[in-house]
Every structure is written in C-alpha cells, then in structure tokens.
Coordinates of C-alpha atoms and ligand atoms in Angstrom, one line a residue:
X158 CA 0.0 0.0 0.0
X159 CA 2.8 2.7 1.1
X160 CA 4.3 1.9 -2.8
X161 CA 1.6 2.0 -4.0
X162 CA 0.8 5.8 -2.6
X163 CA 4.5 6.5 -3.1
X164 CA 4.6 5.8 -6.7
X165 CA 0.8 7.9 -7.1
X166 CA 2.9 10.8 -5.4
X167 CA 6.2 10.9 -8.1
X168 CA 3.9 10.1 -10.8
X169 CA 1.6 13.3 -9.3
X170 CA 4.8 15.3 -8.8
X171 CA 5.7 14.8 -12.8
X172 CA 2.3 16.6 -13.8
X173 CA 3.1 20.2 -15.0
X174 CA 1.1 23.1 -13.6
X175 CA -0.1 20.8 -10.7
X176 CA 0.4 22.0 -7.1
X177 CA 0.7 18.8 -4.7
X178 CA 0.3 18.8 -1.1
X179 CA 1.4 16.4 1.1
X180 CA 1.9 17.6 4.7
X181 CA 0.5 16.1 7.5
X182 CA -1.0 19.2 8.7
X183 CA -2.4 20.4 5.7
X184 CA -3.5 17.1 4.5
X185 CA -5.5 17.2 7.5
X186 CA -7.2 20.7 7.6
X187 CA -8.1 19.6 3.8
X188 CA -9.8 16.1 4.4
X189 CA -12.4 18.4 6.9
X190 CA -14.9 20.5 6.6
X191 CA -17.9 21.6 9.2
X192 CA -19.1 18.1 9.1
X193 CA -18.8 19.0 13.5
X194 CA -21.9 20.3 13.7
X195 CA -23.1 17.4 13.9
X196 CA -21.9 15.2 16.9
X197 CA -23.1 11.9 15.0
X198 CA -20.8 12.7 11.9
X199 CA -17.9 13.7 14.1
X200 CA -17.2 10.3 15.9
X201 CA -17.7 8.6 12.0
X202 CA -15.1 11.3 10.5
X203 CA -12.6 12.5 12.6
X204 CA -10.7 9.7 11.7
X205 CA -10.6 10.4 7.9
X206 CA -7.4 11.4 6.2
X207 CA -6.5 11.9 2.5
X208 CA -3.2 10.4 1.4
X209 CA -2.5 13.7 -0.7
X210 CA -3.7 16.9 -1.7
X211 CA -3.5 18.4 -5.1
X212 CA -4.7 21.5 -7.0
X213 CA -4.5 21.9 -10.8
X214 CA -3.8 24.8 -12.2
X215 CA -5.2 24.2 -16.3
X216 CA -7.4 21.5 -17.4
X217 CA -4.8 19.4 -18.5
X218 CA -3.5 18.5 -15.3
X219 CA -6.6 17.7 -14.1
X220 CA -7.4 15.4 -17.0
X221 CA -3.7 14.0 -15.8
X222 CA -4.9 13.1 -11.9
X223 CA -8.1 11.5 -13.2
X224 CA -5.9 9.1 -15.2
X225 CA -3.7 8.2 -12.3
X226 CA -6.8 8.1 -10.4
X227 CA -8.4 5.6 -12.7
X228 CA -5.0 3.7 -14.0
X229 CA -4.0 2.9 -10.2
X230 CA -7.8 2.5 -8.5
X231 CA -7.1 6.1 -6.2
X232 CA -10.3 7.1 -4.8
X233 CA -10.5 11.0 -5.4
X234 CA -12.6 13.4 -3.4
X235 CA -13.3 16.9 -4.8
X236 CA -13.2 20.2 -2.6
X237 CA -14.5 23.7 -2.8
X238 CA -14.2 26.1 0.0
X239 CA -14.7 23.0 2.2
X240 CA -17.5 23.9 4.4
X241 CA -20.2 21.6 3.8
X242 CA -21.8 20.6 7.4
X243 CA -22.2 16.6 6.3
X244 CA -18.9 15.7 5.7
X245 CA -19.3 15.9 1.9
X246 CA -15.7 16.8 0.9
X247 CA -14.3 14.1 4.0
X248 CA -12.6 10.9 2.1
X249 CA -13.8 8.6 3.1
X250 CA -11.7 5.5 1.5
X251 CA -8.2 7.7 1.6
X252 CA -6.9 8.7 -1.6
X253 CA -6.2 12.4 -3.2
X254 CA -8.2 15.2 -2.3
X255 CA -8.8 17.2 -5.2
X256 CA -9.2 21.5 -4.5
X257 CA -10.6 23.3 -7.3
X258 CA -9.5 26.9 -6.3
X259 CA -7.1 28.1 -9.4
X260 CA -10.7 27.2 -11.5
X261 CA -11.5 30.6 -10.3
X262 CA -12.6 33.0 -13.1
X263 CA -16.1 34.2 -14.7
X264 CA -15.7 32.9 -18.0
X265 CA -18.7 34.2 -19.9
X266 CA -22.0 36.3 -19.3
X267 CA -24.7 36.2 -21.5
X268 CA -26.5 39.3 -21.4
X269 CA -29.4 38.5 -23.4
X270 CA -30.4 35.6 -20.3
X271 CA -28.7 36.9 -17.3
X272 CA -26.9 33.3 -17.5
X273 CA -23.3 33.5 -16.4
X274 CA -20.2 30.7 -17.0
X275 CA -17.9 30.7 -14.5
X276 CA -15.4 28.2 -13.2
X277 CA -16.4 25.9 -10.5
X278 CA -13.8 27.0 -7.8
X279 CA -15.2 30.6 -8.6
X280 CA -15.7 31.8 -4.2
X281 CA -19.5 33.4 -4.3
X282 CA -18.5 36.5 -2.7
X283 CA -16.1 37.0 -5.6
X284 CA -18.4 36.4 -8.5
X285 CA -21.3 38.3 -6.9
X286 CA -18.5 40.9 -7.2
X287 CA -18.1 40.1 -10.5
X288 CA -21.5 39.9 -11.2
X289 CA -22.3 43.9 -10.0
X290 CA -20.0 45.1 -13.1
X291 CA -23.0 43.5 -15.4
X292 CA -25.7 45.2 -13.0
X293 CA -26.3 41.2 -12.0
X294 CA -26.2 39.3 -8.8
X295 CA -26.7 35.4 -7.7
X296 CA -30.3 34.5 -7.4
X297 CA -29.3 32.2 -4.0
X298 CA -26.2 31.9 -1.8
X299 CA -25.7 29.9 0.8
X300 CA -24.1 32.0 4.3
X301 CA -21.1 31.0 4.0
X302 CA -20.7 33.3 0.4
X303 CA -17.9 34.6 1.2
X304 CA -15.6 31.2 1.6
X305 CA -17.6 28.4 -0.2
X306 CA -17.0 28.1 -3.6
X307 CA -19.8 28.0 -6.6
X308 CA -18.9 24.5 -7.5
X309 CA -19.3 23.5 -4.2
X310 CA -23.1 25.2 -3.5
X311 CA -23.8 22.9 -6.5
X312 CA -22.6 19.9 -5.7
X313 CA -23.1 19.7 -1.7
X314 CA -25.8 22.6 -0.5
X315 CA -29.3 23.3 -1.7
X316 CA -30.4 26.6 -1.4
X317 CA -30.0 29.4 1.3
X318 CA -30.5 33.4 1.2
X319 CA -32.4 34.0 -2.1
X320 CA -34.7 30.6 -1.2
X321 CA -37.5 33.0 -0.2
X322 CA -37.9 33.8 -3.9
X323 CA -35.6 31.2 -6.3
X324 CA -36.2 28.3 -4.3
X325 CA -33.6 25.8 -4.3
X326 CA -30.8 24.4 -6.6
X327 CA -32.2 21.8 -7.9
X328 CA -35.3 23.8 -9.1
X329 CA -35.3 23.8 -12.8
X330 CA -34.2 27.0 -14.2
X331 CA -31.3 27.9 -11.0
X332 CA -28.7 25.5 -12.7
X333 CA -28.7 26.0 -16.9
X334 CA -25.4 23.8 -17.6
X335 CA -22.1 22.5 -16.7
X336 CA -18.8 20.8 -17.6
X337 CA -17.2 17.9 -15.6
X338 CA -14.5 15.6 -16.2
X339 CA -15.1 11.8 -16.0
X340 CA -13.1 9.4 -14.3
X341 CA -12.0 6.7 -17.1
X342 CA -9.5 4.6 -19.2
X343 CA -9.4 7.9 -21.4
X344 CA -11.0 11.5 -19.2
X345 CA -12.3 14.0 -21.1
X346 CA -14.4 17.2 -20.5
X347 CA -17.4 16.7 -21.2
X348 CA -20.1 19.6 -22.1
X349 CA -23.0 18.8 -20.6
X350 CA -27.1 20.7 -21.2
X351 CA -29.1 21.8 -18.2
X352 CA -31.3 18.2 -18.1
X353 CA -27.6 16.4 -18.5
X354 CA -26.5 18.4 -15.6
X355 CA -29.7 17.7 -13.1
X356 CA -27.9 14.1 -12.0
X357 CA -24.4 16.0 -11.2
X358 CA -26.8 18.6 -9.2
X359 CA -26.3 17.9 -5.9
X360 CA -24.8 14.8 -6.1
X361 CA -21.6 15.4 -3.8
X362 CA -18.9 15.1 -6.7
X363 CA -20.1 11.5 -6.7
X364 CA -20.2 11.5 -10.5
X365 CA -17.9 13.8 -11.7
X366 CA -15.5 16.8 -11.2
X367 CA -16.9 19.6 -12.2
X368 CA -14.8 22.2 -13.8
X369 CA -17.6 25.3 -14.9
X370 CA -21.2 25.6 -14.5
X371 CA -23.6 28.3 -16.0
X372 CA -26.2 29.3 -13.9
X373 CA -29.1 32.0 -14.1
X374 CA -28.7 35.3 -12.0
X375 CA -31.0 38.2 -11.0
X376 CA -31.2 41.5 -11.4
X377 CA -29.3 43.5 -8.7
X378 CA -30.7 45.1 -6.2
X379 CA -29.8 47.0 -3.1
X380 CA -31.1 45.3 -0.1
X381 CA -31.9 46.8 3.1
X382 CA -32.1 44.7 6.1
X383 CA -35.1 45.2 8.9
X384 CA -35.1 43.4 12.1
X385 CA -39.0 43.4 13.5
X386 CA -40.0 42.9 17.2
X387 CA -42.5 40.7 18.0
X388 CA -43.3 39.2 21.2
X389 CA -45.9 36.6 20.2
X390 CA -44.3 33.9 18.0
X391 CA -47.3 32.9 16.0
X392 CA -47.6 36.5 15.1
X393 CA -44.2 36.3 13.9
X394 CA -44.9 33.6 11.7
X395 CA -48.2 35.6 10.9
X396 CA -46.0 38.5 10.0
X397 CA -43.6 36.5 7.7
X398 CA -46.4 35.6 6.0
X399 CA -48.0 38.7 5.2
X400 CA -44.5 39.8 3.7
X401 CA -44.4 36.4 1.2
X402 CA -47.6 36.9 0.2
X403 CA -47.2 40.7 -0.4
X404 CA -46.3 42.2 -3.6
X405 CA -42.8 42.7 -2.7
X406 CA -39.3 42.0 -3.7
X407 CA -37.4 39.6 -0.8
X408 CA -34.3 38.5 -0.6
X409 CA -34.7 36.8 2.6
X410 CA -37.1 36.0 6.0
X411 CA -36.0 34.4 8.9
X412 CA -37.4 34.3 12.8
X413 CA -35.6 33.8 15.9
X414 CA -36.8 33.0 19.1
X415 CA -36.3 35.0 21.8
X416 CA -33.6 32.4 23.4
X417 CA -31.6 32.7 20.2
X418 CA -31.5 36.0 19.7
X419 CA -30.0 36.6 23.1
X420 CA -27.1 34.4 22.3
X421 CA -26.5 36.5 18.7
X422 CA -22.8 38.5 18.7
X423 CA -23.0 41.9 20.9
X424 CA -23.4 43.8 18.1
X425 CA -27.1 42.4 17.6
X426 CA -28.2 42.7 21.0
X427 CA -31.4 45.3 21.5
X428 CA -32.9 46.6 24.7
X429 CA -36.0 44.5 23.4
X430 CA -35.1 40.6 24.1
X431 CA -37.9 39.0 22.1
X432 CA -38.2 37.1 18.8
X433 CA -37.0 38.7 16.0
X434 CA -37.9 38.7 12.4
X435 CA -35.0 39.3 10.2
X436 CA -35.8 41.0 6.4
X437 CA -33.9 41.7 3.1
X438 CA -36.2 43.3 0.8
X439 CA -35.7 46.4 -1.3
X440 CA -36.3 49.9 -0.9
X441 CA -39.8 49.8 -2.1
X442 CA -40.5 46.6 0.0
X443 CA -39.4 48.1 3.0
X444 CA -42.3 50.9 2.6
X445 CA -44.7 47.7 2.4
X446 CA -43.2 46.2 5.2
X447 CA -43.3 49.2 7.5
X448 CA -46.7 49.3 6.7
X449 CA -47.5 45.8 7.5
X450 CA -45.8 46.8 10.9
X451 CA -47.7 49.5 11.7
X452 CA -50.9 48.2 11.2
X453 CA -49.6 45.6 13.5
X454 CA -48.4 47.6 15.9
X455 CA -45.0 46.0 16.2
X456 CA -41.5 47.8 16.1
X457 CA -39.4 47.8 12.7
X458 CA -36.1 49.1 12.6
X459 CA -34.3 49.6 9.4
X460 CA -30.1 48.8 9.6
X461 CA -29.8 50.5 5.8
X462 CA -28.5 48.4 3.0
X463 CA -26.8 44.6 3.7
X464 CA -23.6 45.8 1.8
X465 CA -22.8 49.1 3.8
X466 CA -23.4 47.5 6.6
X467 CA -19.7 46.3 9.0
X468 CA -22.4 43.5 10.4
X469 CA -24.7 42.3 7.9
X470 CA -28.0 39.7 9.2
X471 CA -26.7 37.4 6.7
X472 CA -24.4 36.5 9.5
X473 CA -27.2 35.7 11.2
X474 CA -29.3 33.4 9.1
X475 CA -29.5 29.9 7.6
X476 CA -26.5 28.0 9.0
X477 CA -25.2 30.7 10.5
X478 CA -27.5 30.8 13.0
X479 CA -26.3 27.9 14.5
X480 CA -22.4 28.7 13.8
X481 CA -23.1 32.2 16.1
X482 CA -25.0 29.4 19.0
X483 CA -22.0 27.1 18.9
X484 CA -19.2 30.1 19.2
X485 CA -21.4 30.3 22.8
X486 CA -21.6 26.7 23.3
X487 CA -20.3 23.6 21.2
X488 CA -23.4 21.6 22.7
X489 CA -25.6 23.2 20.5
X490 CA -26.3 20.8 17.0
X491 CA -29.1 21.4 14.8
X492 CA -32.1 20.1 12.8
X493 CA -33.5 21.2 9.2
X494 CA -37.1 20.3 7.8
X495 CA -39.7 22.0 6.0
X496 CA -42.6 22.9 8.1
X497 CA -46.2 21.2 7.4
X498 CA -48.2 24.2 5.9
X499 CA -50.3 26.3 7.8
X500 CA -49.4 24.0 11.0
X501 CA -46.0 25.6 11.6
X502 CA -47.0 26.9 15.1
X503 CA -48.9 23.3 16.3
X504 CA -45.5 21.2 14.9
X505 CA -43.3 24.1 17.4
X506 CA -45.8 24.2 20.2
X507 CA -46.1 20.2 20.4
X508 CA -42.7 19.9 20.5
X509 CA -41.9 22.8 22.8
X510 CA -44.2 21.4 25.6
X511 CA -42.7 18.1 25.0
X512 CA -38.6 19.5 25.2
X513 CA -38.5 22.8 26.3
X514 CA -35.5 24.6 26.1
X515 CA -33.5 22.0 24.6
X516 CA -34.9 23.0 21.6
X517 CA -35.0 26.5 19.5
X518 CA -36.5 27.5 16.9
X519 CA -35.1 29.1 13.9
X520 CA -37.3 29.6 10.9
X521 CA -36.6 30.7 7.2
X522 CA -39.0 31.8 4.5
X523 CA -38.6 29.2 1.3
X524 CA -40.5 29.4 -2.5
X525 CA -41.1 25.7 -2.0
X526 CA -41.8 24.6 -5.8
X527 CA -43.4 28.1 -6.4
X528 CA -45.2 28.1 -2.9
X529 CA -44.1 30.2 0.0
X530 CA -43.2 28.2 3.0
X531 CA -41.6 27.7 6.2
X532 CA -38.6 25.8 6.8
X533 CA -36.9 25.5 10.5
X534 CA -33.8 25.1 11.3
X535 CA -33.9 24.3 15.2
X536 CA -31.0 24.8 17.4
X537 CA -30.8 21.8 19.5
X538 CA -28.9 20.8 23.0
X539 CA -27.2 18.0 22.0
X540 CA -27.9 14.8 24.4
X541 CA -27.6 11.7 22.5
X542 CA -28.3 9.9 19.4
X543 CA -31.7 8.3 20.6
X544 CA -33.2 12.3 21.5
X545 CA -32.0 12.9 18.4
X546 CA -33.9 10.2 16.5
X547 CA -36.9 10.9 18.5
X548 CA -37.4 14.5 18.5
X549 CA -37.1 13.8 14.0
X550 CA -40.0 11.1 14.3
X551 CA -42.0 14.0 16.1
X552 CA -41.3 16.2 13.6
X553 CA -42.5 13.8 11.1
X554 CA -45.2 12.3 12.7
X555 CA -46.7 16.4 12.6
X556 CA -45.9 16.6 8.9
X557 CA -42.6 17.9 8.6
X558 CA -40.3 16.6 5.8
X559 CA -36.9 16.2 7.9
X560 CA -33.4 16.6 5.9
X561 CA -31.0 15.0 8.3
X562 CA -28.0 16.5 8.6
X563 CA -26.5 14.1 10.9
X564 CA -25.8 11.4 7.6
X565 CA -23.2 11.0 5.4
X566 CA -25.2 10.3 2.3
X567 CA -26.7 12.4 -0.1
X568 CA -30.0 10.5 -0.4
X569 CA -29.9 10.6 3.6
X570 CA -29.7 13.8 3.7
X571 CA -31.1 16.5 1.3
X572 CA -33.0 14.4 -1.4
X573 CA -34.2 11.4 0.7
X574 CA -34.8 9.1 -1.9
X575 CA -32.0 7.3 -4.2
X576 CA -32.2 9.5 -7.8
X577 CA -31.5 6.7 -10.3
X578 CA -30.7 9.6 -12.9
X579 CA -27.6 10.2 -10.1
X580 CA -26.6 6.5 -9.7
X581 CA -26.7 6.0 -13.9
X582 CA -24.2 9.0 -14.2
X583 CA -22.2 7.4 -11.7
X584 CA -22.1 4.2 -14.0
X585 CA -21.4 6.4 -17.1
X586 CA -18.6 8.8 -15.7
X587 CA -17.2 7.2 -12.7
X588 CA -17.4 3.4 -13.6
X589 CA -15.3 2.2 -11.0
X590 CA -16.7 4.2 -8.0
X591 CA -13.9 6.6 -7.3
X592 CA -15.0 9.3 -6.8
X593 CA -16.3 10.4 -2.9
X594 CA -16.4 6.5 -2.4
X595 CA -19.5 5.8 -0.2
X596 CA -21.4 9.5 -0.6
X597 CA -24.1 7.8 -2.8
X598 CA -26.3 5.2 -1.5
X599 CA -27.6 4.0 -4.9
X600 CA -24.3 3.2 -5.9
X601 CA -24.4 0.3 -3.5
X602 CA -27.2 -1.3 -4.8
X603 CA -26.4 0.1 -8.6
X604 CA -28.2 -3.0 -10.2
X605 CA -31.4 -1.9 -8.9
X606 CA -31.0 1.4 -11.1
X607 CA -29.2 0.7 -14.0
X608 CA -31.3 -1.2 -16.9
Ligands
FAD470 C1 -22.0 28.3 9.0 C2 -22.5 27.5 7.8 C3 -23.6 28.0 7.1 C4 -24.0 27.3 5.9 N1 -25.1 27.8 5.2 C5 -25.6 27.2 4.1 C6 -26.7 27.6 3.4 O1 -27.3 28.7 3.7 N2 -27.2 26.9 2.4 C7 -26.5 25.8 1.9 O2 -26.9 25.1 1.0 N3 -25.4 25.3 2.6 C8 -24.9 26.0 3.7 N4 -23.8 25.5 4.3 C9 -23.1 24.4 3.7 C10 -22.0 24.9 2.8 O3 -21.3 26.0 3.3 C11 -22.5 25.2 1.4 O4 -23.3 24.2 0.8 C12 -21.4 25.6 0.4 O5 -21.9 26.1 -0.7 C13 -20.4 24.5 0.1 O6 -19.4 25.0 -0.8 P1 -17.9 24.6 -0.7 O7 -17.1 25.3 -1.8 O8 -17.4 24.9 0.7 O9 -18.0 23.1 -0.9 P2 -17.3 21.9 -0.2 O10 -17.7 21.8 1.2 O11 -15.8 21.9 -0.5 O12 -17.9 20.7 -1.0 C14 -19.2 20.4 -1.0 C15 -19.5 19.1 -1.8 O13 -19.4 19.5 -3.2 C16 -18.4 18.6 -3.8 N5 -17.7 19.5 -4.7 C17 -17.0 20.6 -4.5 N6 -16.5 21.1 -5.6 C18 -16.8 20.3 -6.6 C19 -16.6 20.2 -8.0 N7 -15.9 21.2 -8.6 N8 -17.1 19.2 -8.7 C20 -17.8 18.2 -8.1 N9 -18.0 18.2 -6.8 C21 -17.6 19.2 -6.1 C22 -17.5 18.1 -2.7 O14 -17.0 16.8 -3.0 C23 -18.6 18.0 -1.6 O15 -19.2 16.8 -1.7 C24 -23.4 26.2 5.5 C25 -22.3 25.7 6.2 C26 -21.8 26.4 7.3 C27 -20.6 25.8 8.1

C-alpha cells in the first residue's frame, strides 16, 4: 500500500502546472470540513485522512490526476471552500483530495439571459462581485458566500439566502449547464445541457469533477435589512407571511426566538429581548413592510443596505445561525425540515411542551416549488443519538419533511430518496466508484438502477 501511494505521489509530482500537497497538517485541515456540527458525523469522520492533496492549475492536469486516479484504483474526493456541514468533501476510503481553487474566473456572461459561465472554484463573494460590473447578482447563496465556492453550493448545498424567492438548486431553471470531467480509461471534459446536468446537481462530486457551471442570476438590487420585534411567535410567523404573500421583492425571512437571539454577537443585541424577524427586501418593499408593521403595531427598525453595513444579518441566518449558538456553546447541534403548511406553530408548540429549552426555533422563508413556505432550522442541545432520532420522528409524525444532517449520504440527507438519474451517471462517468467513495447510496445497490 505505502508503494503504491509512493509511486501515485512521483507520478503526481511529474504533472506540470499541478500544485501537490502532502503535509500532514495540511493534508488534515483539507480532508475536513464543518461536518462537527453534527456530533453523529464527528465520531464517524474524525478519523478520515486523505493520502495527498492536489490542485490543478489548467485542465490538462486535471485530466492528468483523473488518469492516475483511474490507472491505479485512487479514490478522489473533490473540494470547494470546504465547508459543507455533512462531511461531503471528508474521504472517506483515503486517496487524493482534489481543491478546485485556481478554477476561479467568470468565463462568460450572457447578457441577453442573465446566465453566467464561470469556473467551478469561482468563491460566491467574488463572482457576486463580479457579477455587479454587469448590473447582476446570484439568485441564492448559501451563508457561507464569502468562503464556499460556486462549485461546491452545487454539488453539496441546496439553497440558502435567495430561497425566499428562487427556491432551491435543484429547481429547474437555477442550474442551466455545466462541464465535468469523468473518471475513465481515457478523461475528457465533457459539455453537458441543463437536463444532463440535473444528475451531477447535488450529487456530492459522486459522479464527476466539475470544472464550470452556467447558472441563471438576477437583477441587482440593493437590499436593506429590517429586524421586527414581536413578542408573540405565532404573530411572527403571521407576520412573515404577510411579507411572502405581499407584492414585494425579498431576498430573505428568517425568525428567531427569543432564546436565540439573546445568544447572537453583541453587536445584535437590542434593549428588546424577544423574537425577531430578520428581512432583506428592497427599498420599495421596505415601505410595504413598515406598513405591515404598523398596522400591526410591532417595532421595525431599518439597519440600511446589507452591503454598507460592517455587520450584515446574513451572518445571522441559515446556518449561520447555528455557527453564532455554537461560538457560545459547542453543545448546541441542529435540525433542518420544511414545516407542514399552515401548522407551523402546532408542529413548534407540540414539541416545545414536550422539550423545552433543549430545543430553538429558527425559521426561514422558502419558495417551495413556487409556494411560500416555512422551513426550520432548530437549534438543538445535543444529548444523544436516541433524543436525536426521536425528536425527527416528532417532527415527522406532525408533517414535517426532515433533511438529516447528521448522515453522510446524499439521499440521507437532502434528497431522501435514491435518484437513479444520479446512480446511472455514476455508472457512465465514474465506472469504477472513485469518486467520494461511499457519498451515494444508490451506488451500493447500482443493479437496482441501471437497466
Ligand atoms: C455556517 C455555515 C452556514 C451554511 N449555510 C448554508 C446555506 O445557507 N445553504 C446551503 O446550501 N449550505 C450551507 N452551508 C453548507 C456549505 O457552506 C455550502 O453548501 C457551500 O456552498 C459549500 O461550498 P464549498 O465550496 O465549501 O463546498 P465543499 O464543502 O468543499 O464541497 C461540498 C460538496 O461538493 C463537492 N464538490 C466541491 N467542488 C466540486 C466540484 N468542482 N465538482 C464536483 N463536486 C464538487 C464536494 O466533493 C462535496 O461533496 C453552510 C455551512 C456552514 C458551516
């Protein structure tokens, strides 16, 4: 085995314009990502260690590793920005780790679409950047914009700030194209069309490496960020709703209960401890929105726009809601689901009577397939893997639809269901299962799939 990695590291060192890493300490840091969050993936990955690290610098050399890859049986593991919560950029079976970050450049914007090609290691805070010179932004970002890269949202997260209107990745019309490079006797980049691309969309690099993506973006907009008091939190869920239903422009909704908020950085506290409502909208939604307010008696304060701001509530939302709990207190883990419509508040009270404090909410507005909805992400006190199981078959015996975030697979997690579409791209570009060996559950069972 040591030869064997021995000889995959001179052949890897011969590649021109290919950076290899092979340091224990960086090796490390780069075979993890945020997959802690989650006590339940931490004792399963902390273990996990690629044999090397490489990042090419040209096609060429990446068509180069997938050979070696495929000539010697190396399992090869792609990474963005690396901070996925599941562990979905953790090797699993050993092998190289594969970092995408000199893919970094907008390659193309189409101005009669809004579409724009850029390369897969693109960082979203960047190409938003980008994006402004063409008066465009991204439709949906996930918190961590400003480190995760664009490949990586594609392949390991699902939606995020932006949800409230665009919905979620894998929507049709968020993801119009890519190109990937197989794992085979003979690579190649392939070109692939938006319904080509739906099985490589979300599929945790399982069945392929992708190398550029075009996507659709929106206009942009300056967004102003409002933080509503409201003591009741039915009426904040009342509230919320009134805002998705209005004839407004969002960019994002989120509540916080009252327990949360007081554990948000100093520079969010407010004399008023109660649950908040956190807004993006723009200038002429905000009018609507302090109307909505008033009429409702509840306090609106307007912070001005997201981008001028030194602390902007996108710090505050999605995941990083729970990254600002666990800077408090590392005992804090989380949940995600998609609330049962129009029984949000029975599905929090049933489970509040039954756990208390050991259980907070956090909810975000979603377009859920075109229809405005709640999803939660609760903040809970981690106690063991049985409370854990429990408090989901609650959740689902009210009507939620839980997406686990304490497995390592992508049907476990955010799709639920094997996606034979996934496991028969698999088959086609990855025919040896190299790539993020055991991310895909399908693959296990592949015969069941493939005709
Ligand atoms: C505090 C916090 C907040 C978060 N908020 C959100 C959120 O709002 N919404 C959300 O969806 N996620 C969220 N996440 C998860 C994660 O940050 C995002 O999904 C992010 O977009 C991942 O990008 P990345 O570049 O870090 O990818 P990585 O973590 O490096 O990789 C993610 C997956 O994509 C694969 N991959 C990466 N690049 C490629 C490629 N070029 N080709 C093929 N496969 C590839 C990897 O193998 C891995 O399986 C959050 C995480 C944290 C820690």
């Amino acid at each position: 085995m040591t030869n064997k990695i021995e000889n995959l590291k001179n052949y890897l060192n011969n590649i021109p314009n290919l950076e290899v890493i092979d340091n224990h300490s960086d090796v490390k840091r780069l075979s993890r990502d945020f997959y802690n969050y989650s006590p339940v993936l931490q004792k399963k990955l902390d273990s996990c260690l690629a044999d090397v690290v490489v990042r090419p610098k040209n096609i060429e050399s990446l068509l180069a590793v997938s050979k070696i890859c495929w000539d010697l049986s190396i399992p090869l593991t792609t990474r963005g920005g690396g901070t996925g919560n599941y562990g979905q950029a953790v090797p699993l079976a050993k092998g190289i780790v594969l970092q995408m970050n000199y893919f970094n450049k907008l390659e193309k914007y189409y101005p009669d679409s809004g579409f724009v090609k850029v390369q897969s290691g693109c960082l979203m805070g960047d190409l938003n950047k980008e994006l402004g010179k063409y008066g465009r932004e991204l439709r949906l970002f996930p918190s961590t914009w400003k480190t995760a890269s664009i490949g990586g949202f594609i392949a390991g997260g699902s939606g995020g700030i932006g949800s409230i209107k665009w919905g979620f990745l894998r929507d049709p019309g968020n993801l119009i194209g890519l190109e990937a490079v197989n794992v085979n006797l003979n690579p190649k980049l392939m070109k692939l069309n938006a319904e080509e691309s739906e099985p490589l969309n979300h599929a945790y690099g399982t069945n392929g490496i992708i190398t550029s993506l075009i996507i659709s973006t929106d206009v942009k907009q300056d967004w102003y960020s409002i933080v509503i008091d409201c003591e009741d939190f039915q009426n904040a869920i009342n509230i919320i709703k009134l805002c998705t239903s209005a004839a407004i422009e969002l960019k994002l909704g989120a509540i916080l209960e009252d327990e949360i908020v007081d554990k948000m950085p100093s520079w969010f506290k407010r004399k008023n401890l109660c649950h908040k409502l956190l807004i993006q909208s723009n200038l002429g939604g905000v009018k609507t929105i302090e109307m909505i307010c008033k009429k409702n008696k509840l306090n609106l304060e307007n912070l001005g726009r997201e981008d001028e701001l030194d602390h902007g509530i996108s710090d505050l939302v999605w995941n990083h809601t729970t990254l600002q709990m666990r800077a408090k207190d590392k005992n804090w883990t989380y949940l995600q689901m998609l609330l049962p419509l129009n029984e949000e508040f029975k599905l929090i009270k049933s489970l509040r009577d039954k756990y208390g404090k050991e259980l907070l909410w956090h909810l975000e507005a979603v377009s859920q397939q075109g229809i405005p909805r709640l999803a939660a992400l609760p903040l809970l006190k981690w106690n063991d893997e049985k409370q854990l199981n429990e408090i989901m078959e609650d959740c689902r015996s009210l009507g939620a639809i839980i997406f686990n975030p304490h497995v390592l697979t992508v049907e476990g997690g955010g799709l639920g269901v094997t996606d034979a579409d996934q496991v028969k791209a698999k088959q086609n570009y990855d025919p040896k299962g190299l790539l993020n060996p055991g991310k895909l559950a399908g693959w296990a069972e592949k015969e069941k799939f493939i005709d």
